[in-house]
XYZ file of N, CA and C in Angstrom:
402
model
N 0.834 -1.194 0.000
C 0.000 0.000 0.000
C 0.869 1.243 0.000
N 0.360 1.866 -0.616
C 1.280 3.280 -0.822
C 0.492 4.217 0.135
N 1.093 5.456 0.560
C 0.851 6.736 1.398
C -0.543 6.977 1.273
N -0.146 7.411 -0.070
C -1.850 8.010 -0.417
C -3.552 6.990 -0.655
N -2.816 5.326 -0.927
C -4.032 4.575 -0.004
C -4.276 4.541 1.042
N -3.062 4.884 2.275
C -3.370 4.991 3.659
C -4.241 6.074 3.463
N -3.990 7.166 3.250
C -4.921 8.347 3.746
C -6.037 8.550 3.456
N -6.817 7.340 2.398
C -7.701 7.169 2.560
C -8.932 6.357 3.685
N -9.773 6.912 3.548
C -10.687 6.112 4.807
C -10.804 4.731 4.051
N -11.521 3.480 5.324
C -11.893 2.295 4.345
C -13.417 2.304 4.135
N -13.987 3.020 4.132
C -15.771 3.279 3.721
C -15.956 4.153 3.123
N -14.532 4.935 2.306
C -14.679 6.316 1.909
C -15.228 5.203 0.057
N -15.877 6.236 -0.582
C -16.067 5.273 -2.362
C -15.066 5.684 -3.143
N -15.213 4.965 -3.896
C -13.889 4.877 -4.851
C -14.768 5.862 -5.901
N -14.142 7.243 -6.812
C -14.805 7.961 -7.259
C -15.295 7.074 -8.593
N -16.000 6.841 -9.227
C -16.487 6.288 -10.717
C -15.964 7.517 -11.526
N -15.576 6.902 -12.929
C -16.045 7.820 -13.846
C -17.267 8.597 -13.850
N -17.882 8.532 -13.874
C -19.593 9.084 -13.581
C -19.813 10.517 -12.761
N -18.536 10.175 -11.829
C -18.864 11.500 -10.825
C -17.751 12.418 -10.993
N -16.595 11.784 -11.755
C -15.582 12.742 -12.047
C -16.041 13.723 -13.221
N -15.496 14.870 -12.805
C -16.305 16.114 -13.402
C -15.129 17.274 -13.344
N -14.952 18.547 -14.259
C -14.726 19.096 -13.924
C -15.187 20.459 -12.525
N -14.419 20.728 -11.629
C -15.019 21.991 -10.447
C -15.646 23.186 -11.872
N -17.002 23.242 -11.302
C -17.047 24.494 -12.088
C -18.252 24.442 -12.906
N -18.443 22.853 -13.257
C -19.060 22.814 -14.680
C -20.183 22.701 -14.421
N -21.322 22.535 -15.219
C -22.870 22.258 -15.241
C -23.084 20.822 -14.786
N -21.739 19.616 -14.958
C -22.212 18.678 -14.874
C -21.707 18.058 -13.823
N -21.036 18.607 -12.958
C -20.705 18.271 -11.711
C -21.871 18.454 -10.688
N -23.177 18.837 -11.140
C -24.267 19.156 -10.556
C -25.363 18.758 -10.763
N -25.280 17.779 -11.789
C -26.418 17.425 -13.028
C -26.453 15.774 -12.326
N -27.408 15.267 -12.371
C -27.417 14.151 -11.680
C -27.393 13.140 -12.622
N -26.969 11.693 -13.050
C -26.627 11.015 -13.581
C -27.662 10.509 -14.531
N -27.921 10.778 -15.764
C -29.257 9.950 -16.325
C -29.621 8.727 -16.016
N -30.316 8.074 -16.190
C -30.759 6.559 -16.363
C -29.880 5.684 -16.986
N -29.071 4.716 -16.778
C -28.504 4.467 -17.895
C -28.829 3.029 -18.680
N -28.240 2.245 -19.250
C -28.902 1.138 -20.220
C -29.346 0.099 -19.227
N -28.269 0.269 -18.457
C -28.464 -1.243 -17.628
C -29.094 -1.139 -16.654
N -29.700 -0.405 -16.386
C -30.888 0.379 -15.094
C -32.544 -0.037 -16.374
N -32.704 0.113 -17.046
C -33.555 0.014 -18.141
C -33.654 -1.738 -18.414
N -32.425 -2.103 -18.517
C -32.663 -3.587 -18.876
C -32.923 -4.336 -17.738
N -32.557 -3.776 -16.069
C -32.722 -4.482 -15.523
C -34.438 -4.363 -14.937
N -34.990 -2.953 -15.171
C -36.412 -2.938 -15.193
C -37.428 -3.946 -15.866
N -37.109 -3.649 -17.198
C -36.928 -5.001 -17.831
C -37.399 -6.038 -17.549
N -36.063 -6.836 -17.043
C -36.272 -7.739 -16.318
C -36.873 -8.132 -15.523
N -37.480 -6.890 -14.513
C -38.021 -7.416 -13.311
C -39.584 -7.581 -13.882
N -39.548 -6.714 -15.060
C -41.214 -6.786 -15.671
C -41.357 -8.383 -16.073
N -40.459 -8.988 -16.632
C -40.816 -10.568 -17.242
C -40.909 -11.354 -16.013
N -40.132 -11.331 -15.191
C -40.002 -11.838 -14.178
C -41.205 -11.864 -13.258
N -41.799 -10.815 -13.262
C -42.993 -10.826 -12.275
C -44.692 -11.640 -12.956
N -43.989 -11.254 -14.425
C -45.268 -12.660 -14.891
C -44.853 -14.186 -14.752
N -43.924 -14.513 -14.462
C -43.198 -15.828 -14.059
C -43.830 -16.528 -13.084
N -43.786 -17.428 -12.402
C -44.009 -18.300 -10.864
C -42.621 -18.166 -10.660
N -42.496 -17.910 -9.284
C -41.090 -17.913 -8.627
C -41.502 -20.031 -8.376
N -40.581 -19.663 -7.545
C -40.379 -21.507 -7.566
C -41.407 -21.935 -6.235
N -41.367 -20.995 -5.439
C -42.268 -21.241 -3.911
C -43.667 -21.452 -4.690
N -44.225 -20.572 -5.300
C -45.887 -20.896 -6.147
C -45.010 -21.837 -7.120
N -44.228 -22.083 -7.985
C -44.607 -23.623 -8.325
C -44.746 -24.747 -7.554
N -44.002 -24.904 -6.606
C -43.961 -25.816 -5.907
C -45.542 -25.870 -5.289
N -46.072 -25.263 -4.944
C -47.490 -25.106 -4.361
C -48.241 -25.800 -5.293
N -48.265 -24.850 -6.318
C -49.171 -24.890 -7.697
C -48.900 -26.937 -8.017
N -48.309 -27.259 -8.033
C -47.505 -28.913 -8.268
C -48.233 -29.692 -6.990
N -48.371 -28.844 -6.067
C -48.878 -29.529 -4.747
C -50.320 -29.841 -4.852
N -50.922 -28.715 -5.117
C -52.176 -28.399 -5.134
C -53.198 -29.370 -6.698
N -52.132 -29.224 -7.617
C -52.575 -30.168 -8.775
C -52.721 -31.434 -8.310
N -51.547 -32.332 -7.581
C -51.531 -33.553 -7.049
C -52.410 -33.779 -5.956
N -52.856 -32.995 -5.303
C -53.997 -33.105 -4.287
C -55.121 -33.387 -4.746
N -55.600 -32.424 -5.875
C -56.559 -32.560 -6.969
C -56.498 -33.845 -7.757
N -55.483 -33.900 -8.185
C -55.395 -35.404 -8.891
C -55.610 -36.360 -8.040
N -55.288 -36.230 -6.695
C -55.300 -37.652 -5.567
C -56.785 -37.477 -5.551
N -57.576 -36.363 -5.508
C -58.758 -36.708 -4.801
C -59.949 -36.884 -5.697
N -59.614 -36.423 -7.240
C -60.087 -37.625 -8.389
C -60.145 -39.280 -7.971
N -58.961 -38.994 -8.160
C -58.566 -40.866 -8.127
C -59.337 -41.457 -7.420
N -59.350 -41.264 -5.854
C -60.058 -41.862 -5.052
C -61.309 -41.693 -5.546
N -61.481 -40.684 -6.202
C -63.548 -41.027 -6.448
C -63.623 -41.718 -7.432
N -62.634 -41.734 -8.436
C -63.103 -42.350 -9.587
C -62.875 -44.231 -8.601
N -62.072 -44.170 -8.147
C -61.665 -45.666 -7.384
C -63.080 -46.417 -6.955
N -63.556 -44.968 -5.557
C -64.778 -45.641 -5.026
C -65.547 -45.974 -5.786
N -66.007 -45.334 -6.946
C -67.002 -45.695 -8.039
C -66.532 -46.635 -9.096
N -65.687 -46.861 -9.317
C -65.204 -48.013 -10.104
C -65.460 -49.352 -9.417
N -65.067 -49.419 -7.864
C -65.085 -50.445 -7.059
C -66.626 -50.939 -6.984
N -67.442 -49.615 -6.889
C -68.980 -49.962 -6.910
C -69.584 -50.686 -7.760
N -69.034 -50.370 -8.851
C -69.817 -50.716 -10.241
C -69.387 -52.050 -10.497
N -67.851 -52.071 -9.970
C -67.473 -53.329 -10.656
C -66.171 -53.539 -9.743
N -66.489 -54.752 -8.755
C -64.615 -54.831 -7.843
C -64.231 -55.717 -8.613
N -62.803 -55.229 -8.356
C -61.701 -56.131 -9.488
C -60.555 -55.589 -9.305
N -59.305 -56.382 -8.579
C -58.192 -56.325 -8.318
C -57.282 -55.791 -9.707
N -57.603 -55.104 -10.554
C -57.195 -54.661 -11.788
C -57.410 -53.456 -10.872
N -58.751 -52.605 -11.033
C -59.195 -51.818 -10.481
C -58.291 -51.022 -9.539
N -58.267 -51.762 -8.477
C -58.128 -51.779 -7.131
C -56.115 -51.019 -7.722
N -55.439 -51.972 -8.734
C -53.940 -51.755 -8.849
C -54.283 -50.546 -9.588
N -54.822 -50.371 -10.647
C -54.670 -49.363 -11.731
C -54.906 -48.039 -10.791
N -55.847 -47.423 -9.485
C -55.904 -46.476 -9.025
C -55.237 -46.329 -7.675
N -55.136 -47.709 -7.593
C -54.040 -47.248 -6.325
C -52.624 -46.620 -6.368
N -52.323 -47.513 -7.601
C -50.865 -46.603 -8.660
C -50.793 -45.259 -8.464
N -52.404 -44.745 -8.951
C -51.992 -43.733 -9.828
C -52.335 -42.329 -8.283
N -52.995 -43.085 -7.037
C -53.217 -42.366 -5.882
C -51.414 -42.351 -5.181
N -50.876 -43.495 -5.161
C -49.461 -43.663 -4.879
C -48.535 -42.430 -5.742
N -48.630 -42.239 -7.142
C -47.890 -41.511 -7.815
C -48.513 -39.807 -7.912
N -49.569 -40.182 -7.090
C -49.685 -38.470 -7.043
C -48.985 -38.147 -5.584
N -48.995 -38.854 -4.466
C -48.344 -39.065 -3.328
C -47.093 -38.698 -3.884
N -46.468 -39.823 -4.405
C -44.936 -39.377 -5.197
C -44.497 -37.584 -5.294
N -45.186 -37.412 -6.450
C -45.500 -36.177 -6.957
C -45.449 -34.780 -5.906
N -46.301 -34.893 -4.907
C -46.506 -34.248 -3.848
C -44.957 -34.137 -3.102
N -44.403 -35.332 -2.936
C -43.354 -35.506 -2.390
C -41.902 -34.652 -2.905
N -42.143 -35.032 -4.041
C -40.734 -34.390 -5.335
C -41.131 -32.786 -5.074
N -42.712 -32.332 -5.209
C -42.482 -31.140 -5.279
C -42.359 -30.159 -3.997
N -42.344 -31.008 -3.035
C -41.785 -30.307 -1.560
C -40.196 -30.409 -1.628
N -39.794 -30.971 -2.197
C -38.421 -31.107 -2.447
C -37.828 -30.139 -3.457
N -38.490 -29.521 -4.742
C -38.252 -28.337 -5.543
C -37.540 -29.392 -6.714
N -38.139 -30.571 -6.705
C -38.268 -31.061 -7.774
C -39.896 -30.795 -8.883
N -40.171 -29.815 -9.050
C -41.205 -29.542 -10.027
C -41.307 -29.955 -11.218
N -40.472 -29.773 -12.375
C -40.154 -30.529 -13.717
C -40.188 -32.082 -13.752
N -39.828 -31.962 -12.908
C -39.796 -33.971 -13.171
C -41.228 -34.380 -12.397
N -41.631 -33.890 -11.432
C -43.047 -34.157 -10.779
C -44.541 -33.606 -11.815
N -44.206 -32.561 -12.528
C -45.222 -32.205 -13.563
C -45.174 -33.395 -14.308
N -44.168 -33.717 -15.127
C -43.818 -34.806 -15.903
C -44.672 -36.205 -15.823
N -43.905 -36.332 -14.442
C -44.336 -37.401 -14.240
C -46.210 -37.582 -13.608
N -46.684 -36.658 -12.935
C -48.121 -36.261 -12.901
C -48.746 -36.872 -14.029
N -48.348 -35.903 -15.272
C -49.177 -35.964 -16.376
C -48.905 -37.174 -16.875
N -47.769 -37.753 -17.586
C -47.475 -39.283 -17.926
C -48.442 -39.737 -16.930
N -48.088 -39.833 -15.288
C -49.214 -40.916 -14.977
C -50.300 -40.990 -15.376
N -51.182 -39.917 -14.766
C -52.230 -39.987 -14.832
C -52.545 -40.520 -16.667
N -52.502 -39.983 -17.518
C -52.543 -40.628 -18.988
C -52.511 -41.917 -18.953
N -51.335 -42.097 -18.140
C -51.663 -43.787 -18.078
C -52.060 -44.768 -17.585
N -52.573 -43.993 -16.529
C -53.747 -44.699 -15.173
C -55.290 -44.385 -15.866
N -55.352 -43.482 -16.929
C -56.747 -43.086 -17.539
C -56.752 -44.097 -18.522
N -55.551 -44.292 -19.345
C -55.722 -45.313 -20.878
C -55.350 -46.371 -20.363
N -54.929 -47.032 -19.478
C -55.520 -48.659 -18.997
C -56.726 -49.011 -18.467
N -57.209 -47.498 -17.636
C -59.016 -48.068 -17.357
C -59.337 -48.156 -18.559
N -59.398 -47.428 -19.385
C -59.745 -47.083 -21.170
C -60.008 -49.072 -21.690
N -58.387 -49.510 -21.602
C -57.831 -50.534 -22.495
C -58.421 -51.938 -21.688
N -57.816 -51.356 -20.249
C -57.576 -52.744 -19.167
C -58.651 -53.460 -19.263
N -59.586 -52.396 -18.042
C -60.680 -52.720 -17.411
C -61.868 -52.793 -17.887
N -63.037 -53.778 -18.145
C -63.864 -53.921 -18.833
C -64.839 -52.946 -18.659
């Protein structure tokens, strides 16, 4: 360190270009425009706020699988009514188990792979009652 870094304070700012000015002038007084990256980062915060942060996805993932669990079970009880059959009984218990799953991944901030896998299931807990079950 040289002299003249000592004699500086350590909270004093380091001057920017920005504020160096000539004594005297109009623009040593003129306050700094807006500049690009103040604009882009506005910007940004505009896209951003139509987004889901990750806390509402994770919810939003929660709240679908709750919904999906509490299908299942009705479509279950009424399937069981109409017609019991250990087909039945596997094909919605699966698909009540994999919304459980689901629920699980997305408390964890696994969302992408729990949407994924949501939708694959269910499709395929719907097209084996479709195929399976008489």
């Amino acid at each position: 360190m040289s002299t003249s870094d000592q004699d500086q304070a350590v909270d004093t700012p380091i001057a920017g270009p920005e504020t160096v000015s000539e004594p005297g002038s109009e623009a040593a007084s003129e306050i700094v425009p807006e500049t690009d990256d103040e604009a882009i980062a506005e910007a940004a915060a505009e896209t951003e706020s139509q987004r889901l942060t990750p806390r509402q996805a994770r919810r939003l993932r929660i709240a679908l699988s709750s919904v999906g669990m509490a299908a299942m079970a009705v479509v279950l009880a009424l399937r069981i009514a109409s017609r019991s059959s250990v087909l039945v009984v596997g094909v919605y218990g699966l698909a009540l188990i994999l919304c459980g799953i689901v629920i699980e991944l997305s408390r964890n901030g696994r969302t992408r792979l729990g949407s994924w896998l949501l939708a694959v299931g269910l499709l395929a807990a719907i097209g084996s009652d479709w195929l399976l079950i008489p």
